[in-house]
Amino acid sequence: MLGELIQFHSLSELPDSQVTFGTTLWNPTGTWRSVKPVHVSRFSPCMLGCPAGNPIETFIRQVEEGDVDGALASIREENPFPSVCGRVCFHPCEQMCNRGSMDSPVGIHRLERWIGDRGHWDPGMVEITPNGKTVAIIGSGPSGLAAAYHLRRMGYAVTVFEKDREPGGLLRYGIPAYRLPKNVLDREIKTLREMDITLLTQKPPWQEDLIAQGFDAILFAVGAQRFRDPGLRNQDGEGVWQALTFLKGVVEGKISKIKGKVVVVGGGNAAVDSARSALRLGGDVSVVYRRTEEDMPAFAEEILDARKEGVAFTFQAAPQAISRDKEGRVTGVMFAPTREGKLDASGRHKVIVDSDKSFTVAADTVILATGEDPGDLPWPVALKEDAALCGTDHSHIFVAGDVIGRQRTVAYAIGWGKRAAVAIDGYLQKKKVDFSRIEIPNGAGISMRAYREGLTLPEGDTVPFEEVNDFYFPEVKSPKTKTLPLPERKTTFREVVGGLTRTQAAKEASRCFHCGDCVMCDNCLIFCPDIAITRKGDGTGYEVDLDHCKGCGICARECPRGAIVMVEERL
């Protein structure tokens, strides 16, 4: 039972220290165990934060391995616009990154941009099997184009109708070129055309036309384009712009110069984009917002850049009226101071306006960035109560994007486009879609790859920082990218933020913890005191010899990235 007897015949044969020369296989200590280690695949926190459902950990690992083309293919399983998103998405994924609890988050959006700019992806590599069904999409913003892309991958013939001269919607006409160069947008839209997606511009569709063409399903992805009118006195007339109209005029070259003082009313991204654009056209620009700076919906990075470029900010002032001279020219904006009231249902403080203490800010031009709401749909339909299903009271008509979404960002719009594509596929293929199977647990995104291939997503929780063994991760500073010098920003719409170099991308990728995903580092194998962990013969992971594992948990504690959990034994 004990195996071969080991004997020492003299003191000189004894080892210098305690050491085992025999085997412990005879002693099945697994019966001592109350918990056992299980190697698992868990979602990294960054993926929970991505509304577009990007496979973040996967593409970062591929960058580490030097496979930029593979990384691009992985992203395009979910998102057709990596170069765009890498520039304009305000990376909620990075707010969730565990690395941020150690030094600073991994620059996920910078890696996504680098992959999109440097990788090669041929649409011909995607196997598309036509299914004979046709879909019309009204609106070519990020939501409509994302839906078109994924529907095409599933075999549908897709036609996109756009009322403007060029496709892109908000991406083209609402985001300035210093943030998103239009050649970058054109390059990624070209990919959709190469997949035989039909893009018809200057074609506002009519209900009768679409019915006559016999489309099997229709998607409304028309965005939020209705101006939220503040109704100021003397608002109508020359010298006052709506923010999106102003930004579109700049893109189209209809507005090329601004003189004098410019007052931008509002605190969202459209306000900051308008302010920075007006600055580049020659204006002396200030932004006035009725709440505090902490309440501004605009992203902090944009506010910081605007300040650096010379935009002034005033807070807690509500607009009351536009001042004009006898000729009708704008001379200023009348404001009233505000203060915070009680919290409202949204969790924000109510704004209390002290109209008895008004003051005037001098202005030659006023840009109203007071928000947008969903506009009228191409024809009347009623939305279904469960917005996540993207349906309407017309079974063949669906909606997506800002029409139903409250979080109005590019990444969320892409996520809505994906949901709509799945809903349309379910309708046309007469199958019930279980969104819970493809939803990233506790996250906003869905996995199109899981939907197309019938994959099962990991279940359970994500990996908190407390489960990351940071001993194995030395501090590595995130590389800095070049930015356009401040003097040049005031006179040009050239892109402000530069991209990573190949060396910087490799360094940034190396900072990733790969939370919740085994990378075969062998720590569990090395530290197991019972030698109960071995590599699988096919190299895909590890096996635990439960006859000898005592359940001590050392393997789980030494796992750098939370890919081992201790599970209670059940009789």
XYZ file of C-alpha atoms in Angstrom:
571
model
C 0.000 0.000 0.000
C 2.773 2.413 0.875
C 4.834 1.573 -2.204
C 8.557 0.809 -2.315
C 10.455 1.279 0.957
C 13.172 3.971 0.787
C 16.233 3.267 2.942
C 19.344 5.303 3.856
C 22.442 3.275 4.810
C 24.599 6.095 6.245
C 24.383 9.686 7.448
C 26.081 10.872 4.284
C 23.144 9.617 2.208
C 20.639 11.721 4.127
C 19.486 14.921 2.373
C 20.500 18.326 3.807
C 16.862 19.283 4.345
C 13.467 17.672 4.438
C 12.488 16.375 1.027
C 10.046 13.834 -0.381
C 11.557 11.002 -2.395
C 8.411 8.948 -2.621
C 4.934 9.442 -3.990
C 1.778 10.615 -2.260
C -0.545 8.905 -4.722
C -1.224 6.240 -2.160
C -2.886 8.818 0.077
C -6.109 10.192 -1.540
C -6.419 13.346 0.529
C -9.291 14.670 -1.591
C -11.688 13.320 0.995
C -10.524 16.055 3.387
C -11.946 18.709 1.105
C -15.094 20.810 1.622
C -14.480 23.131 -1.372
C -12.840 22.509 -4.723
C -11.110 24.770 -7.273
C -12.786 25.297 -10.634
C -11.149 27.021 -13.594
C -13.735 29.385 -15.055
C -14.095 32.012 -17.736
C -15.571 35.189 -16.271
C -16.418 38.502 -17.854
C -13.892 41.233 -17.290
C -15.415 44.441 -15.844
C -14.509 46.412 -18.972
C -16.902 44.321 -21.054
C -19.744 45.075 -18.677
C -19.080 48.749 -19.284
C -19.169 48.526 -23.110
C -22.620 49.279 -24.596
C -21.395 48.104 -28.014
C -20.479 44.670 -26.620
C -16.872 44.696 -27.821
C -14.738 41.599 -27.021
C -12.236 43.762 -25.182
C -10.089 41.199 -23.404
C -9.826 39.130 -26.591
C -8.621 41.902 -28.872
C -6.149 43.207 -26.304
C -4.635 39.744 -25.979
C -4.344 39.552 -29.774
C -2.483 42.865 -29.807
C -0.101 41.445 -27.201
C 0.473 38.468 -29.481
C 1.190 40.767 -32.436
C -1.965 39.748 -34.325
C -3.500 43.114 -35.208
C -5.510 41.644 -38.115
C -6.993 39.044 -35.783
C -7.796 41.785 -33.261
C -9.639 43.745 -35.951
C -11.593 40.652 -36.988
C -12.573 40.074 -33.342
C -13.869 43.637 -32.967
C -15.802 43.430 -36.230
C -17.638 40.391 -34.963
C -19.479 42.985 -32.867
C -18.704 46.506 -34.040
C -18.189 47.721 -37.626
C -16.621 51.022 -36.539
C -13.447 50.528 -34.442
C -11.619 53.556 -35.879
C -14.653 55.753 -35.245
C -15.364 54.445 -31.751
C -11.696 54.588 -30.809
C -11.912 58.335 -31.399
C -15.368 59.444 -30.274
C -16.499 56.926 -27.663
C -15.928 58.191 -24.138
C -14.893 54.715 -23.040
C -17.176 53.762 -20.127
C -15.253 50.477 -20.319
C -12.218 52.232 -18.862
C -14.206 53.459 -15.882
C -14.763 49.777 -15.049
C -11.168 48.660 -15.703
C -9.553 47.000 -12.670
C -6.196 48.450 -13.635
C -7.543 51.842 -12.626
C -7.543 50.714 -8.993
C -3.803 50.097 -9.233
C -2.453 52.972 -11.335
C -4.520 53.984 -14.360
C -7.000 52.163 -16.631
C -5.841 50.430 -19.778
C -6.314 52.788 -22.751
C -8.918 50.541 -24.363
C -10.250 53.186 -26.745
C -6.731 54.024 -27.893
C -6.046 50.365 -28.637
C -9.349 50.055 -30.494
C -8.441 53.074 -32.616
C -4.965 51.689 -33.337
C -6.422 48.326 -34.367
C -8.976 49.980 -36.649
C -6.339 52.205 -38.249
C -3.588 49.595 -38.619
C -5.386 46.280 -39.072
C -6.460 44.720 -42.358
C -9.913 43.200 -42.687
C -11.367 42.027 -45.982
C -15.183 41.913 -46.076
C -14.786 39.033 -48.515
C -13.572 36.909 -45.598
C -17.081 37.020 -44.101
C -19.176 34.152 -45.391
C -22.599 35.559 -46.252
C -25.362 33.198 -47.297
C -28.235 35.189 -48.868
C -31.594 34.218 -47.376
C -33.839 36.023 -49.866
C -35.215 38.523 -47.322
C -34.987 42.312 -47.656
C -34.751 45.000 -44.987
C -35.077 48.782 -45.321
C -33.341 51.001 -42.781
C -34.292 54.654 -42.488
C -31.377 56.644 -41.119
C -27.643 56.125 -41.614
C -26.352 57.112 -38.200
C -24.384 54.683 -36.022
C -27.487 52.716 -35.028
C -28.827 52.277 -38.553
C -25.451 51.376 -40.022
C -24.674 48.913 -37.221
C -28.015 47.192 -37.817
C -27.364 47.113 -41.569
C -23.931 45.560 -41.024
C -25.149 42.757 -38.764
C -28.241 42.039 -40.844
C -26.044 41.723 -43.910
C -23.762 39.289 -42.102
C -26.849 37.183 -41.424
C -27.736 37.066 -45.117
C -30.255 39.881 -45.575
C -30.315 42.271 -48.524
C -30.198 45.674 -46.830
C -31.025 49.127 -48.208
C -30.299 52.219 -46.107
C -32.178 55.453 -46.843
C -30.532 58.752 -45.848
C -32.070 62.202 -46.382
C -28.714 64.031 -46.371
C -26.057 64.100 -49.080
C -23.677 61.725 -47.288
C -24.259 58.785 -44.936
C -23.188 58.842 -41.308
C -25.845 60.894 -39.547
C -24.495 62.338 -36.300
C -21.062 60.847 -37.008
C -20.736 63.038 -40.089
C -22.761 66.130 -39.277
C -22.695 66.331 -35.479
C -19.101 65.469 -34.524
C -16.437 67.984 -35.594
C -13.501 66.887 -37.746
C -10.973 67.668 -35.006
C -12.485 64.712 -33.125
C -13.457 62.527 -36.093
C -11.776 63.180 -39.456
C -14.296 62.470 -42.187
C -11.860 60.331 -44.181
C -11.813 57.920 -41.222
C -15.612 57.727 -41.268
C -15.627 57.305 -45.056
C -13.158 54.424 -44.834
C -15.330 52.466 -42.415
C -18.549 53.177 -44.334
C -16.771 51.956 -47.476
C -16.490 48.558 -45.792
C -20.283 48.368 -45.602
C -20.599 49.176 -49.286
C -18.086 46.427 -50.069
C -20.443 44.021 -48.281
C -23.132 44.972 -50.830
C -25.157 47.083 -48.431
C -27.036 49.655 -50.519
C -26.745 53.229 -49.232
C -29.166 55.675 -50.853
C -28.556 59.331 -49.966
C -30.835 62.320 -50.455
C -33.643 59.778 -50.396
C -36.214 60.541 -47.719
C -38.427 57.455 -48.094
C -42.188 57.525 -48.126
C -44.404 54.831 -46.716
C -45.957 54.070 -50.083
C -42.551 53.699 -51.737
C -41.281 51.193 -49.175
C -44.479 49.171 -49.333
C -44.327 49.192 -53.136
C -40.745 47.895 -53.046
C -41.889 45.014 -50.873
C -39.377 45.126 -48.024
C -39.884 42.305 -45.560
C -38.957 44.481 -42.557
C -38.320 48.151 -41.902
C -36.155 49.783 -39.235
C -36.523 53.389 -38.095
C -33.130 54.644 -36.881
C -33.680 58.362 -37.308
C -31.980 59.606 -34.123
C -32.942 62.444 -31.798
C -33.242 65.468 -34.063
C -36.037 67.554 -32.556
C -34.624 70.709 -31.000
C -35.525 71.154 -27.336
C -36.651 74.751 -27.653
C -35.973 76.929 -24.564
C -38.474 79.506 -25.847
C -36.377 82.593 -25.073
C -37.653 86.084 -25.794
C -36.299 87.473 -29.081
C -34.880 84.037 -29.875
C -36.010 83.912 -33.492
C -33.902 85.788 -35.989
C -30.416 86.206 -37.350
C -27.460 85.460 -35.085
C -29.048 82.590 -33.133
C -28.266 78.992 -34.082
C -29.455 75.630 -32.919
C -26.366 73.571 -32.023
C -26.840 70.667 -34.446
C -27.743 73.056 -37.261
C -24.592 75.036 -36.514
C -22.364 71.946 -36.433
C -23.828 70.673 -39.687
C -23.289 74.071 -41.306
C -19.627 73.946 -40.292
C -19.173 70.457 -41.765
C -20.854 71.464 -45.026
C -18.762 74.633 -45.288
C -21.772 76.924 -45.036
C -20.356 78.475 -41.860
C -16.677 79.236 -42.277
C -16.070 82.324 -40.146
C -17.410 83.882 -36.945
C -16.578 87.322 -35.574
C -16.991 88.718 -32.119
C -18.355 87.156 -28.971
C -20.101 83.789 -29.087
C -22.272 82.533 -26.234
C -23.147 78.848 -26.191
C -26.129 77.988 -23.983
C -26.091 74.437 -22.639
C -23.875 71.857 -20.974
C -23.888 68.735 -23.160
C -21.468 67.438 -25.741
C -23.167 69.418 -28.495
C -22.513 72.582 -26.469
C -18.813 71.840 -26.074
C -18.446 70.733 -29.711
C -20.161 73.941 -30.838
C -17.945 76.048 -28.594
C -14.693 74.483 -29.791
C -15.840 74.746 -33.405
C -16.803 78.422 -33.024
C -13.397 79.072 -31.468
C -11.687 77.634 -34.553
C -13.785 79.886 -36.776
C -12.536 83.003 -34.997
C -15.030 83.531 -32.188
C -14.405 84.629 -28.605
C -16.392 81.839 -26.996
C -18.036 81.249 -23.629
C -20.332 78.452 -22.495
C -23.097 79.215 -19.989
C -24.847 76.363 -18.187
C -27.742 76.508 -15.750
C -26.387 73.833 -13.394
C -23.002 73.235 -11.741
C -19.959 71.963 -13.598
C -20.314 68.585 -11.884
C -23.786 68.282 -13.427
C -22.622 68.915 -16.995
C -23.625 66.039 -19.298
C -20.602 66.786 -21.492
C -17.648 64.487 -21.042
C -14.916 65.732 -18.735
C -12.140 65.293 -21.289
C -13.943 67.543 -23.766
C -14.515 70.218 -21.131
C -10.838 70.115 -20.181
C -9.719 70.443 -23.816
C -12.150 73.305 -24.392
C -10.698 75.168 -21.419
C -7.147 74.603 -22.652
C -8.114 76.035 -26.033
C -9.557 79.185 -24.488
C -13.292 78.567 -24.040
C -14.681 80.256 -20.923
C -17.340 78.632 -18.735
C -20.034 80.146 -16.506
C -22.240 77.984 -14.326
C -25.568 78.281 -12.540
C -27.068 80.800 -14.919
C -30.355 80.197 -16.764
C -31.080 81.951 -20.083
C -34.039 84.332 -20.129
C -33.926 86.325 -23.339
C -31.845 87.358 -26.340
C -30.931 91.050 -26.459
C -31.035 92.758 -29.876
C -30.413 96.284 -31.120
C -32.818 98.336 -33.244
C -31.565 96.631 -36.418
C -32.263 93.205 -34.920
C -28.637 92.258 -34.418
C -27.774 90.140 -31.374
C -26.076 92.123 -28.614
C -26.235 89.704 -25.702
C -28.029 87.057 -23.690
C -29.915 87.816 -20.494
C -29.393 85.259 -17.727
C -30.738 84.776 -14.212
C -28.683 83.141 -11.456
C -29.730 79.688 -10.277
C -29.241 77.574 -7.202
C -29.728 73.935 -6.389
C -33.047 72.752 -5.024
C -34.167 69.347 -3.800
C -33.304 66.184 -5.663
C -35.794 65.240 -8.352
C -36.823 61.778 -9.555
C -33.753 61.527 -11.786
C -31.394 62.045 -8.847
C -30.377 65.545 -9.928
C -31.036 68.766 -8.062
C -33.928 70.854 -9.258
C -32.871 74.194 -10.693
C -34.267 77.205 -8.826
C -34.095 80.382 -10.920
C -33.801 83.760 -9.216
C -35.390 85.858 -11.969
C -35.157 89.067 -9.913
C -31.374 89.205 -10.321
C -30.848 88.994 -14.063
C -27.616 89.946 -15.833
C -26.567 90.179 -19.484
C -23.605 88.545 -21.196
C -22.471 90.367 -24.341
C -22.762 88.335 -27.529
C -22.707 88.732 -31.296
C -23.713 85.115 -31.936
C -25.709 82.708 -29.768
C -25.709 78.935 -30.116
C -28.508 77.119 -28.312
C -27.380 73.652 -27.218
C -30.328 72.953 -24.952
C -30.777 69.347 -26.036
C -32.615 67.193 -28.531
C -35.519 64.791 -28.298
C -36.651 62.024 -30.635
C -38.406 63.570 -33.605
C -41.357 62.336 -35.595
C -40.976 58.881 -37.088
C -41.322 58.512 -40.874
C -44.928 57.479 -40.242
C -46.946 56.960 -37.072
C -46.333 53.765 -35.132
C -46.658 52.956 -31.454
C -43.588 51.654 -29.639
C -43.861 48.434 -27.665
C -43.653 48.733 -23.904
C -40.453 46.678 -23.681
C -38.050 48.960 -25.565
C -35.282 46.337 -25.480
C -37.216 44.344 -28.101
C -37.145 47.299 -30.559
C -40.694 46.489 -31.712
C -43.773 48.515 -32.651
C -47.468 47.852 -33.120
C -46.656 47.044 -36.755
C -45.041 43.610 -36.652
C -42.648 44.340 -39.556
C -41.515 47.773 -38.310
C -38.776 48.174 -35.717
C -36.997 51.088 -34.030
C -33.467 51.585 -32.717
C -31.026 54.154 -31.397
C -31.888 57.530 -29.929
C -35.554 57.011 -30.806
C -35.815 54.741 -27.766
C -32.473 54.942 -25.956
C -31.848 57.357 -23.107
C -28.042 57.110 -23.236
C -27.397 58.988 -26.462
C -23.829 58.097 -27.342
C -22.278 56.400 -30.355
C -21.533 53.199 -28.452
C -25.091 52.916 -27.157
C -26.432 53.602 -30.660
C -24.334 50.726 -32.022
C -25.657 48.499 -29.257
C -29.246 49.409 -30.180
C -28.503 48.655 -33.833
C -27.346 45.175 -32.830
C -30.494 44.581 -30.786
C -32.659 45.675 -33.703
C -30.799 43.319 -36.060
C -31.489 40.394 -33.724
C -35.147 41.380 -33.313
C -35.621 41.640 -37.092
C -33.924 38.292 -37.645
C -36.177 36.686 -35.063
C -39.265 38.124 -36.757
C -38.279 37.161 -40.300
C -37.084 33.699 -39.327
C -40.184 33.146 -37.179
C -38.228 32.297 -34.060
C -38.476 33.594 -30.526
C -35.345 35.425 -29.467
C -34.063 34.943 -25.929
C -32.059 38.129 -25.413
C -30.937 36.951 -21.983
C -28.814 34.276 -23.675
C -26.749 36.849 -25.565
C -26.752 39.727 -23.083
C -23.520 40.365 -21.238
C -24.506 39.738 -17.584
C -25.055 43.010 -15.688
C -23.850 44.916 -18.751
C -25.467 46.965 -21.501
C -24.190 45.083 -24.553
C -25.084 41.905 -26.407
C -22.888 39.453 -28.284
C -23.688 39.040 -31.964
C -21.141 36.251 -32.234
C -22.964 34.327 -29.525
C -26.234 34.905 -31.376
C -24.973 33.861 -34.817
C -23.019 30.839 -33.615
C -25.287 29.700 -30.782
C -22.551 30.158 -28.189
C -23.134 30.213 -24.441
C -21.789 33.253 -22.634
C -20.045 32.874 -19.262
C -22.419 33.061 -16.329
C -21.977 34.557 -12.905
C -20.242 37.623 -11.588
C -17.342 39.596 -12.932
C -13.872 39.869 -11.391
C -13.512 42.633 -8.765
C -10.118 44.195 -8.163
C -9.909 42.393 -4.816
C -9.603 39.106 -6.709
C -6.738 40.353 -8.880
C -3.346 39.303 -7.507
C -1.532 42.544 -8.257
C 1.777 41.091 -7.059
C 2.218 39.725 -10.569
C 1.562 43.038 -12.309
C 4.294 45.667 -12.018
C 3.294 49.298 -12.346
C 3.582 50.377 -15.967
C 2.700 53.911 -16.967
C 0.300 54.333 -19.839
C 2.152 55.776 -22.858
C 1.266 59.314 -23.842
C 0.143 60.144 -27.358
C 0.885 63.349 -29.208
C -1.696 66.111 -29.372
C -1.950 69.077 -31.702
C -0.235 72.156 -30.208
C -2.697 74.604 -28.676
C -1.931 77.514 -31.051
C -2.763 75.325 -34.055
C -6.062 74.168 -32.584
C -7.505 77.676 -32.738
C -7.133 77.937 -36.503
C -7.647 74.430 -37.871
C -9.975 71.458 -37.685
C -7.084 68.990 -37.872
C -7.405 66.033 -35.520
C -6.332 67.021 -32.012
C -5.459 63.656 -30.453
C -2.895 61.457 -32.187
C -2.819 57.681 -32.235
C -0.495 55.130 -30.655
C 2.642 53.881 -32.317
C 3.155 50.121 -32.687
C 5.516 50.142 -29.702
C 3.080 52.142 -27.588
C 0.198 49.844 -28.520
C 2.180 46.787 -27.431
C 3.071 48.488 -24.148
C -0.525 49.553 -23.500
C -1.822 46.057 -24.241
C 0.731 44.559 -21.836
C -0.902 46.502 -18.988
C -4.117 44.447 -19.246
C -4.822 42.063 -16.344
C -7.001 39.819 -18.581
C -9.451 39.630 -15.711
C -11.359 36.372 -15.486
C -9.647 34.668 -18.423
C -6.987 31.975 -18.000
C -3.820 32.705 -19.979
C -2.092 29.409 -19.035
C 0.471 31.085 -16.774
C 0.969 27.843 -14.757
C 0.737 29.563 -11.374
C -1.921 27.136 -10.166
C 0.156 24.165 -11.298
C 3.346 25.473 -9.689
C 1.850 26.438 -6.330
C -0.378 23.402 -5.765
C 1.140 21.640 -2.713
C -0.533 18.360 -3.674
C 0.631 18.397 -7.318
C -3.037 17.896 -8.109
C -3.168 20.287 -11.090
C -1.894 19.326 -14.535
C -2.145 20.762 -18.025
C -4.722 19.214 -20.322
C -3.277 17.168 -23.107
C -4.721 19.440 -25.807
C -3.266 22.577 -24.180
C -6.641 24.208 -23.597
C -6.469 24.497 -19.819
C -5.908 22.540 -16.625
C -7.285 19.465 -14.922
C -7.657 19.073 -11.161
C -7.088 15.651 -9.627
C -9.910 15.697 -7.112
C -8.662 12.483 -5.485
C -5.732 14.449 -4.085
C -6.861 18.103 -4.027
C -7.462 19.128 -0.389
C -9.310 22.327 -1.357
C -6.716 24.545 0.316
C -7.399 27.394 -2.152
C -3.761 28.314 -2.783
C -4.296 27.987 -6.532
C -7.188 30.476 -6.423
C -5.209 32.942 -4.299
C -2.194 32.759 -6.594
C -4.208 33.075 -9.805
C -3.286 36.567 -11.038
C -6.631 37.273 -12.663
C -9.504 35.586 -10.812
C -9.892 32.715 -13.259
C -10.156 30.107 -10.462
C -13.031 30.050 -7.985
C -13.525 27.813 -4.964
C -16.838 25.989 -5.143
C -18.505 24.286 -2.197
C -18.655 20.510 -2.456
C -22.132 19.054 -2.411
C -22.982 15.459 -1.571
